[in-house]
Short mmCIF file of C-alpha atoms and ligand atoms in Angstrom, two decimals:
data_model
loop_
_atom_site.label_atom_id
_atom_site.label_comp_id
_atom_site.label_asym_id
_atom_site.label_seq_id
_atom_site.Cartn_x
_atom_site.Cartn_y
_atom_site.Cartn_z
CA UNK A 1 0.00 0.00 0.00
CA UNK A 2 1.12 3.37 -0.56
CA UNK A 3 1.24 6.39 1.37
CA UNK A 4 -1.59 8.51 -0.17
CA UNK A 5 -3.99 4.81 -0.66
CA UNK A 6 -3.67 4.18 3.63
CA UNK A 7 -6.91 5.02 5.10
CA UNK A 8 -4.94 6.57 7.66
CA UNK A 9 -3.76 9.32 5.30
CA UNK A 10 -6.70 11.22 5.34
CA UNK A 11 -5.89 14.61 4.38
CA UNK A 12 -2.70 14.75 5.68
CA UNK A 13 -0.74 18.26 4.53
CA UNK A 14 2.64 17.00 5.42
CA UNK A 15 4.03 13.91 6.40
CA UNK A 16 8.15 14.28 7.48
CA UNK A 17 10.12 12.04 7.89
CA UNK A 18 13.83 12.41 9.53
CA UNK A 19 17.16 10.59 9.90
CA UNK A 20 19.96 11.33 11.51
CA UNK A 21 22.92 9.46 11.25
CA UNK A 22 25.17 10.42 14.07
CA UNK A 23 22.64 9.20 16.87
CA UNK A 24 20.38 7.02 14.65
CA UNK A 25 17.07 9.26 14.93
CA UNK A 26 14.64 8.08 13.02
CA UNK A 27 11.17 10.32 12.97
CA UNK A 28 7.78 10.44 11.54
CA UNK A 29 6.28 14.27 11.86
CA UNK A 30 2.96 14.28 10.53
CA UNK A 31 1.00 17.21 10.09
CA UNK A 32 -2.82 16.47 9.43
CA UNK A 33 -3.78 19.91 9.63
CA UNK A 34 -2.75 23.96 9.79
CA UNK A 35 -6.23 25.12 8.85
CA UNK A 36 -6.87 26.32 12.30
CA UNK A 37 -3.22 27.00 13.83
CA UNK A 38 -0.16 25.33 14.03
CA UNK A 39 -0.62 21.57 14.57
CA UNK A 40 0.08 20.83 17.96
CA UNK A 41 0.36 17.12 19.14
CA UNK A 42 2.44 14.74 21.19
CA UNK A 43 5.94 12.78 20.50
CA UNK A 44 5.64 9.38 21.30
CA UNK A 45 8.99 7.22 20.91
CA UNK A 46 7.92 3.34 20.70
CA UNK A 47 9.99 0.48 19.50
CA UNK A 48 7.47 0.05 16.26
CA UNK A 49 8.47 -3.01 14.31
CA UNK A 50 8.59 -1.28 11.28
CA UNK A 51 8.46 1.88 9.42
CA UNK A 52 5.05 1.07 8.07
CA UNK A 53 3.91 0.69 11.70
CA UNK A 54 4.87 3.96 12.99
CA UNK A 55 3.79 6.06 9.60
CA UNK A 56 0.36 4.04 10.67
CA UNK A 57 0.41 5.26 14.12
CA UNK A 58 1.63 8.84 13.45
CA UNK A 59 -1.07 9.36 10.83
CA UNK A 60 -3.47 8.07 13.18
CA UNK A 61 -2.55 10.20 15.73
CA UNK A 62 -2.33 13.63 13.88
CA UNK A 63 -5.80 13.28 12.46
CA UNK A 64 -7.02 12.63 15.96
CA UNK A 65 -5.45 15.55 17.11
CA UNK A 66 -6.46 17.81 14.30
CA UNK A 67 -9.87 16.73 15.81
CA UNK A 68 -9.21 17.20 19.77
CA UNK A 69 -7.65 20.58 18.32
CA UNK A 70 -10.85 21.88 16.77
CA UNK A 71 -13.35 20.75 18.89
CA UNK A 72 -11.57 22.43 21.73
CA UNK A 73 -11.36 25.47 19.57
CA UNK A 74 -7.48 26.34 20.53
CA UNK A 75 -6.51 27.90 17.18
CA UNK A 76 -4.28 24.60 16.12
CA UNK A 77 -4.07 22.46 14.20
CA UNK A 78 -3.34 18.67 14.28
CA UNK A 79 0.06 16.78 14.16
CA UNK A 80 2.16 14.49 15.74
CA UNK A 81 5.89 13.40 15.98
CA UNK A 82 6.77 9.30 16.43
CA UNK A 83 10.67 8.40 17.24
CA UNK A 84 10.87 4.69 16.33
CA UNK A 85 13.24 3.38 18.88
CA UNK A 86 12.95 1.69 22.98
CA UNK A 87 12.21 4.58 24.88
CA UNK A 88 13.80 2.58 27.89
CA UNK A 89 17.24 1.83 26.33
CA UNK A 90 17.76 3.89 23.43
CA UNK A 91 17.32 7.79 24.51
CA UNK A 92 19.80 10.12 24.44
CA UNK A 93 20.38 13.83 24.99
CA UNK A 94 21.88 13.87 21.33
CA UNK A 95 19.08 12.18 20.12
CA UNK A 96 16.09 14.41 21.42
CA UNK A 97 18.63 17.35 19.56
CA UNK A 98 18.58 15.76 16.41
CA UNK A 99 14.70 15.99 16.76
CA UNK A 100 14.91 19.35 17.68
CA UNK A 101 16.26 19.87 14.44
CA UNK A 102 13.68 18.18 12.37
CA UNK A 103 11.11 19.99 14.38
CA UNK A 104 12.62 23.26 13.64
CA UNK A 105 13.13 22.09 10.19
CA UNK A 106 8.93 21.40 9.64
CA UNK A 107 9.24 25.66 10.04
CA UNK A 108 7.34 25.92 13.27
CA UNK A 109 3.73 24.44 11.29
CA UNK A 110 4.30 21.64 14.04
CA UNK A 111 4.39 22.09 18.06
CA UNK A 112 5.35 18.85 19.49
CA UNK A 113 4.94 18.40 23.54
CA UNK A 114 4.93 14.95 25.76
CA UNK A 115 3.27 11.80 24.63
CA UNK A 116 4.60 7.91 25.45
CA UNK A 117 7.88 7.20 26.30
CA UNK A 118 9.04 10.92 25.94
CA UNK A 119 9.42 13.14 29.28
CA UNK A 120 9.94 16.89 29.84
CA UNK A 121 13.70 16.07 29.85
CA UNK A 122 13.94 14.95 26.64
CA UNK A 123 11.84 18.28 25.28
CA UNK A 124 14.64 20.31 27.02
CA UNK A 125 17.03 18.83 24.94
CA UNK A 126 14.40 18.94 21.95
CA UNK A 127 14.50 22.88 22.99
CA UNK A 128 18.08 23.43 22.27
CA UNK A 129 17.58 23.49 18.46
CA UNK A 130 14.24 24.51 18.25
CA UNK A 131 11.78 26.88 20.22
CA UNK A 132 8.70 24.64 18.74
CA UNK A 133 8.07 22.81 22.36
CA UNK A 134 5.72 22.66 24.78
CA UNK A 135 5.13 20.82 28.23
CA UNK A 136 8.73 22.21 29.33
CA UNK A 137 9.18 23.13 33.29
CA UNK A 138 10.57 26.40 34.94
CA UNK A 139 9.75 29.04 33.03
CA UNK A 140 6.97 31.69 33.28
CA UNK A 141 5.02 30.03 30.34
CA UNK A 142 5.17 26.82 31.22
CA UNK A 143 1.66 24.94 31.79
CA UNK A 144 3.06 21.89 34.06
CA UNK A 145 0.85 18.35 34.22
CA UNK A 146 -1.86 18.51 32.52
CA UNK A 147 -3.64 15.99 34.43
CA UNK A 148 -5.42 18.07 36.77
CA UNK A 149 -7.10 20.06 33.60
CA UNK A 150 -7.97 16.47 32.14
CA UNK A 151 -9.89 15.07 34.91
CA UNK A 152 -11.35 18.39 35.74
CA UNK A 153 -12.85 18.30 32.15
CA UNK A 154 -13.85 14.97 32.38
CA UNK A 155 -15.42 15.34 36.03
CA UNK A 156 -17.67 18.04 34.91
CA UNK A 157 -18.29 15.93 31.39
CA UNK A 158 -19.43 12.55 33.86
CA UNK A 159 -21.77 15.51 35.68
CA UNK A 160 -22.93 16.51 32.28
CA UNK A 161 -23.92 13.08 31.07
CA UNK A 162 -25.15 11.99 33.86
CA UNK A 163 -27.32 15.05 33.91
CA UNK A 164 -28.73 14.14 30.69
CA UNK A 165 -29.22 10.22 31.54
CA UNK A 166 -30.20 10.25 34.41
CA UNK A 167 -31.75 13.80 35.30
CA UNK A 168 -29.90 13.97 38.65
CA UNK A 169 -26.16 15.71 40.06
CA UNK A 170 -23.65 13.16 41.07
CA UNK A 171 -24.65 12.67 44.55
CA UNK A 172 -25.11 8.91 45.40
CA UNK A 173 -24.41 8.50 41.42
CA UNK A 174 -22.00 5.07 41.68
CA UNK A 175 -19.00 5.69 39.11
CA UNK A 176 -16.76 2.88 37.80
CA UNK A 177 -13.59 4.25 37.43
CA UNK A 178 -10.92 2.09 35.29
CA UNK A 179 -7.57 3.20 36.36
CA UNK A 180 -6.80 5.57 38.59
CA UNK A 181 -3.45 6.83 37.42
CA UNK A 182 -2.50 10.57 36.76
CA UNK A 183 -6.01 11.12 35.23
CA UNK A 184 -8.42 8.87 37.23
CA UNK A 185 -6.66 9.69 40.74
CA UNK A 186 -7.49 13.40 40.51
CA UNK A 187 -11.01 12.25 39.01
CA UNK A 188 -11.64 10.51 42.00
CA UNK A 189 -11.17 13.02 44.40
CA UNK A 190 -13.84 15.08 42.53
CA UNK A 191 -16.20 12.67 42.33
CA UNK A 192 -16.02 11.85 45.62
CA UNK A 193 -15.84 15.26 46.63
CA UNK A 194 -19.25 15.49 44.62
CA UNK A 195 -20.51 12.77 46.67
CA UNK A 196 -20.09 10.17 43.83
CA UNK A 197 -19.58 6.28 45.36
CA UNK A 198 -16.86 4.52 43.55
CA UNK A 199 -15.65 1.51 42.65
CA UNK A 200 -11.90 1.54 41.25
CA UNK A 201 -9.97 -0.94 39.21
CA UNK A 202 -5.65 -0.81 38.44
CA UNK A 203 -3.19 -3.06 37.55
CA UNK A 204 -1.26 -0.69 40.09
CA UNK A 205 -1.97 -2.07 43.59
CA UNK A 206 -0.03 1.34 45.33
CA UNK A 207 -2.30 3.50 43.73
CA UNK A 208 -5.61 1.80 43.97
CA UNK A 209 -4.76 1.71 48.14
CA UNK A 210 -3.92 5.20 47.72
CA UNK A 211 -7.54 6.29 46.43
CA UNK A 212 -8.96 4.03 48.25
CA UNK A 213 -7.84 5.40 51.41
CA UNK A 214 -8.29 9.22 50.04
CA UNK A 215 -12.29 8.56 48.90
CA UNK A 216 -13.10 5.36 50.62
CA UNK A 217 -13.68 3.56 46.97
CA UNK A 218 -14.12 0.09 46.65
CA UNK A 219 -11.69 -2.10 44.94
CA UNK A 220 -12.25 -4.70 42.65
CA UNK A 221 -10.67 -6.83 39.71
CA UNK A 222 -9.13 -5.32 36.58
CA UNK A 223 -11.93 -7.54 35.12
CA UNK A 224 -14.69 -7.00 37.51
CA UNK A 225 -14.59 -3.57 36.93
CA UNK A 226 -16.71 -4.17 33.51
CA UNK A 227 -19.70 -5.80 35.68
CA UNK A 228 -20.06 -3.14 38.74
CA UNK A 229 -23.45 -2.32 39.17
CA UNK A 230 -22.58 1.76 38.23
CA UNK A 231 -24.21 4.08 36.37
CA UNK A 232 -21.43 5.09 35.01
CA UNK A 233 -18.02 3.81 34.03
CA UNK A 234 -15.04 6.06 32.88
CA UNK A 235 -12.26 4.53 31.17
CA UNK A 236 -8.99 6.10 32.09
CA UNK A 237 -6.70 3.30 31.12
CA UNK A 238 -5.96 2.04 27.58
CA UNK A 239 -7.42 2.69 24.97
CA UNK A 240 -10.00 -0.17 23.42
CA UNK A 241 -12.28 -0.50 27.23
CA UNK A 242 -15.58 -0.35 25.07
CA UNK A 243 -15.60 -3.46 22.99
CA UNK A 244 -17.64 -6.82 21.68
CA UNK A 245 -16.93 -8.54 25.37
CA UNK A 246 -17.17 -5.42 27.93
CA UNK A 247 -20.17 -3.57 26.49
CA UNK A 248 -22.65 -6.00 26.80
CA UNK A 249 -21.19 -6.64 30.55
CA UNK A 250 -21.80 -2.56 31.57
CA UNK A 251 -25.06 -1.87 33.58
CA UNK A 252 -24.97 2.10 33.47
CA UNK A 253 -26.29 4.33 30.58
CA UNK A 254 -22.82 6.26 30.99
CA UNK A 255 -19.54 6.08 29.14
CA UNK A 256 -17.62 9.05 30.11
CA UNK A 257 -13.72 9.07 31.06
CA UNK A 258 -10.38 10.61 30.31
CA UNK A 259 -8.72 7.76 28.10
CA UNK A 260 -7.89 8.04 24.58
CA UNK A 261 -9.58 5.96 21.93
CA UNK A 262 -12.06 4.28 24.06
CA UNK A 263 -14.19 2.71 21.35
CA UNK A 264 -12.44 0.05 20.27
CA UNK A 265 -14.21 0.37 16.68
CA UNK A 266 -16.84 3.15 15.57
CA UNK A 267 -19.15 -0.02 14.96
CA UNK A 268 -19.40 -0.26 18.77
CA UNK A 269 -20.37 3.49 19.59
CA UNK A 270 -23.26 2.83 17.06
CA UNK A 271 -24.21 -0.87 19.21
CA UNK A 272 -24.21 1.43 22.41
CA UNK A 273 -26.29 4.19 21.18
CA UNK A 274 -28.87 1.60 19.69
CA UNK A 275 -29.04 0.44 23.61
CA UNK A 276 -29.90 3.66 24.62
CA UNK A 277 -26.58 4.38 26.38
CA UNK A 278 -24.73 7.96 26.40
CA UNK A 279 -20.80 8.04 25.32
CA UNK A 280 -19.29 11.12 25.86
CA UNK A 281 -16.61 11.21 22.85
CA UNK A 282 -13.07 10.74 24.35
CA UNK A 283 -11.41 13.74 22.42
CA UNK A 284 -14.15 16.17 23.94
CA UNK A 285 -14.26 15.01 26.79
CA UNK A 286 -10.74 14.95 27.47
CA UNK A 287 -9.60 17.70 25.84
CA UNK A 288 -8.11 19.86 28.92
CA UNK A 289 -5.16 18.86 28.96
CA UNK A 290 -4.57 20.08 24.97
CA UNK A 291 -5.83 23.33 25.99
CA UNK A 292 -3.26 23.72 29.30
CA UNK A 293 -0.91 23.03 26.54
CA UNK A 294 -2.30 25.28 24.33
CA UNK A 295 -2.36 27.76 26.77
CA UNK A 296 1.64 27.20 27.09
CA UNK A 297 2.16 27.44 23.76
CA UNK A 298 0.32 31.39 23.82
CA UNK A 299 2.03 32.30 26.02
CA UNK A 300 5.58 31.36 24.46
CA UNK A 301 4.26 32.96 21.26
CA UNK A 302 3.46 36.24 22.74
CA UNK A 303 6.36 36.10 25.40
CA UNK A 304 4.20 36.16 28.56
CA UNK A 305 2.85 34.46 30.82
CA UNK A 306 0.89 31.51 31.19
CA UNK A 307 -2.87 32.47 31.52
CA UNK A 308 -5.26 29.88 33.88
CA UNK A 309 -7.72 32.29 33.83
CA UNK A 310 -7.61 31.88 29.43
CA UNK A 311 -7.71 27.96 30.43
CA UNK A 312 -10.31 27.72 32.23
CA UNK A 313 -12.56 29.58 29.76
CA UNK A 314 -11.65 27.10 26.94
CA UNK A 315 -12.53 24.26 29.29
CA UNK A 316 -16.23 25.93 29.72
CA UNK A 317 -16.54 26.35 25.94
CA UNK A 318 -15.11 22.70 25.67
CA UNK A 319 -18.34 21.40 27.67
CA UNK A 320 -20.75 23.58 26.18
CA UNK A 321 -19.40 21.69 23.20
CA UNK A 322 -19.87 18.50 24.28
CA UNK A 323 -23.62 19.45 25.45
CA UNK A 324 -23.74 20.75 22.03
CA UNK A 325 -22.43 16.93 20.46
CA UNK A 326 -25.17 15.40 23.17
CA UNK A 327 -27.94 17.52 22.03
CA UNK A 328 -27.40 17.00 18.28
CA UNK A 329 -26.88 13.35 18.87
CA UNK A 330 -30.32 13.35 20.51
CA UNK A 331 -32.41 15.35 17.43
CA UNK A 332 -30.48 13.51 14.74
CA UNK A 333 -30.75 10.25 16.31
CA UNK A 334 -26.85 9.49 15.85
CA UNK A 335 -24.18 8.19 17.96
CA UNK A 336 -22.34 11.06 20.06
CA UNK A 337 -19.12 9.99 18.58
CA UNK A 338 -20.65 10.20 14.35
CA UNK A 339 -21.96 13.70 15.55
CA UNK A 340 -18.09 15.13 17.08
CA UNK A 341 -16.54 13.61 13.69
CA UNK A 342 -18.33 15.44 11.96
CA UNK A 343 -18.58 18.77 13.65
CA UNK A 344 -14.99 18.60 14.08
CA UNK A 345 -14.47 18.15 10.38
CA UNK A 346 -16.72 21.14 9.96
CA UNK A 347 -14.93 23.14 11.89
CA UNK A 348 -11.43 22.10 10.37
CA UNK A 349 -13.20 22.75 6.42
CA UNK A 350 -14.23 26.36 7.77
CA UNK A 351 -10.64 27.18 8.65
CA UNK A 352 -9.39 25.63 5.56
CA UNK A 353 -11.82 28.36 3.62
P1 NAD B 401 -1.35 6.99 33.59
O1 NAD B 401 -0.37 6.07 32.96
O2 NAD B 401 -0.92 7.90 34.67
O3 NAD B 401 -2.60 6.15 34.14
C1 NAD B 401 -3.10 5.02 33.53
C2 NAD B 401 -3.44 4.05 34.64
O4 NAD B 401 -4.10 2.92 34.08
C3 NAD B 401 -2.22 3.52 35.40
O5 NAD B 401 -2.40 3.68 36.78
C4 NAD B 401 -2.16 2.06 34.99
O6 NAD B 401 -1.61 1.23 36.00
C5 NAD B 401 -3.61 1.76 34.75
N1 NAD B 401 -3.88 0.58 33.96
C6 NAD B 401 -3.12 0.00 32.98
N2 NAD B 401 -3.72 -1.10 32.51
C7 NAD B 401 -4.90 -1.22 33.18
C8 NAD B 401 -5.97 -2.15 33.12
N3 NAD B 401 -5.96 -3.17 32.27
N4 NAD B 401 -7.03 -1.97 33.96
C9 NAD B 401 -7.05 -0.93 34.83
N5 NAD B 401 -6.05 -0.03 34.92
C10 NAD B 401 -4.99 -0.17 34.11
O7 NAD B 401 -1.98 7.82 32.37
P2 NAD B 401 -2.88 9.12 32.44
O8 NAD B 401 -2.04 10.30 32.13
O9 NAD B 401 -3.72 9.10 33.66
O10 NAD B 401 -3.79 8.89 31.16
C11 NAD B 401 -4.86 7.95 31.21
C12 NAD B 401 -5.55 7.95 29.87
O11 NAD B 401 -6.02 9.26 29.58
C13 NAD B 401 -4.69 7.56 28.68
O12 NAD B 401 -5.49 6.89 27.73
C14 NAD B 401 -4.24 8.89 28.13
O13 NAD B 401 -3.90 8.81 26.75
C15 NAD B 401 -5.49 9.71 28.33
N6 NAD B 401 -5.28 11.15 28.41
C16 NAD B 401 -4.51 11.68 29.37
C17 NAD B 401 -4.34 13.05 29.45
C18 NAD B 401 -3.51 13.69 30.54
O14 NAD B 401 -3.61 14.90 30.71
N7 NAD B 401 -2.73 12.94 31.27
C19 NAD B 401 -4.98 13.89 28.52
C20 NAD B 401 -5.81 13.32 27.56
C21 NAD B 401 -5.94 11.94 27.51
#
């Protein structure tokens, strides 16, 4: 198959790729879109068995962003950066320059920022040959972990959806949360704050105690979690929690949770709308954390400081958004997750015009 025939391409402006011979770089910067802003999106450095795998995953990726970007209505665009390579035994300092370099040499139509296997170390090395970086620490601009933005999105998403499926708040609301790491720890806390009950499932034993202890949640299998009797369950894990075997196993009406790619196929969002359920899309939903990044990347362009106050009023829009994607999935009698496709494609066509 060829580049333009993948039904990942989609689109795509740019696709870059880099090598480097003195440390071995090897780089994929894809660019889906610059119809709205720069594209802004994530470096991930995975040992991908091939080159075909990590052009797959990079195209993937940008497209999704270009989407996350738009619908949270940050003036960017969407892109991505994948290092092929073992993030746990082949980094070095050189290395993260050399993708400085091809960062600075896309001509600043591509932000890159965290994603897998890449920390803010490696960006300050990144930053030596190229001012195109986010998610950097110490400095006035700097927006720090996102988390915190993320769940707070996604707590007042759950409230939102819930509101809609149930016609009450959160209090006494049972919420299945599936891993409780940087995300689904401070979701917790709200929820239970909110006077949610919940019932927690990690692969991460320290953490679950940890929540546990802070919201007095209830514990079960990494499995179990799937069958709680809740009304809702957010998946902030993997991606792929919503598929053949765990939907017909959830008793709530609500799918609502900071993870990426939750649907493990757009087949399955349509089998949980036909069974009257409520899916908040995962890029809308989760979507703070691109606009604390956003907000970083402002503030380096206008050589200020970073703004909360401009955050938080993105993260309002964000969920009038996503009642807007509820309400439109309710009138047209679509799934939520058709519905944000295609607004977000809208909105990416009227910048493009
Ligand atoms: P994290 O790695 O801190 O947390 C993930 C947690 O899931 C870990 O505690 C891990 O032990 C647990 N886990 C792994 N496998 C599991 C399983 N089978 N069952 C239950 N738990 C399991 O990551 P995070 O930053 O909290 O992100 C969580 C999800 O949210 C990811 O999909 C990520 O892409 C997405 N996301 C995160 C942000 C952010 O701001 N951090 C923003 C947008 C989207």
């Amino acid at each position: 198959m060829t580049l333009f025939d993948s039904p990942a391409f989609e689109g795509h402006e740019g696709v870059h790729t880099f090598f480097d011979e003195k440390t071995g770089l090897k780089t994929i910067i894809s660019v889906h879109s610059t119809a709205l802003g720069p594209a802004a999106g994530g470096c991930r450095m995975w040992a991908y068995p091939d080159a075909e795998a990590a052009l797959t995953d990079a195209l993937k990726l940008s497209r999704a962003m270009s989407y996350k970007n738009a619908m949270a209505d940050i003036g960017l665009g969407g892109g991505k950066a994948v290092i092929i390579g073992d993030s746990r035994t082949q980094k070095t300092p050189e290395l993260f320059e050399a993708f400085g370099r091809a960062v600075d040499a896309v001509g600043g139509r591509y932000w890159t920022a965290e994603d897998v296997g890449v920390s803010p170390e490696d960006l300050q090395n990144a930053r030596k040959q190229t001012r195109y970086v986010a998610g950097l620490e110490g400095h006035a601009a700097a927006s720090g972990d996102p988390s915190p933005v993320t769940a707070e999105g996604v707590f007042r998403g759950v409230k939102l959806c819930v509101e809609r499926a149930y016609n009450r708040d959160l209090n006494g609301v049972t919420v299945a949360i599936q891993g409780v790491g940087h995300v689904g720890a401070y979701l917790a806390e709200k929820l239970h704050a909110a006077g949610a009950k919940l019932v927690i499932a990690d692969v991460n034993q320290t953490a679950l105690d940890e929540i546990a202890a802070k919201t007095g949640a209830k514990i079960v299998s990494t499995d179990a979690i799937f069958d709680v009797d809740a009304e809702v369950f957010a998946p902030c894990a993997l991606g792929g929690a919503v598929n053949a075997d765990t939907l017909p196993r959830l008793k709530g009406k609500v799918v609502a949770g900071g993870a990426n790619n939750q649907l493990a196929t757009p087949e399955i969002g349509r089998i949980l709308f036909d069974k009257g359920m409520l899916y908040a899309p995962d890029y809308v939903i989760n979507g703070g954390g691109i606009i604390n990044v956003a907000g970083e990347i402002r503030a380096l362009e206008a050589g200020g400081a970073f703004d909360p106050a401009w955050v938080e009023g993105k993260l309002s829009t964000l969920m009038l958004t996503l009642g807007e994607v509820l309400d439109r999935s309710v009138a047209e009698k679509r799934p939520t997750h058709e519905v944000a496709n295609e607004m977000a494609k809208a909105r990416i066509a009227a910048g493009r015009s």
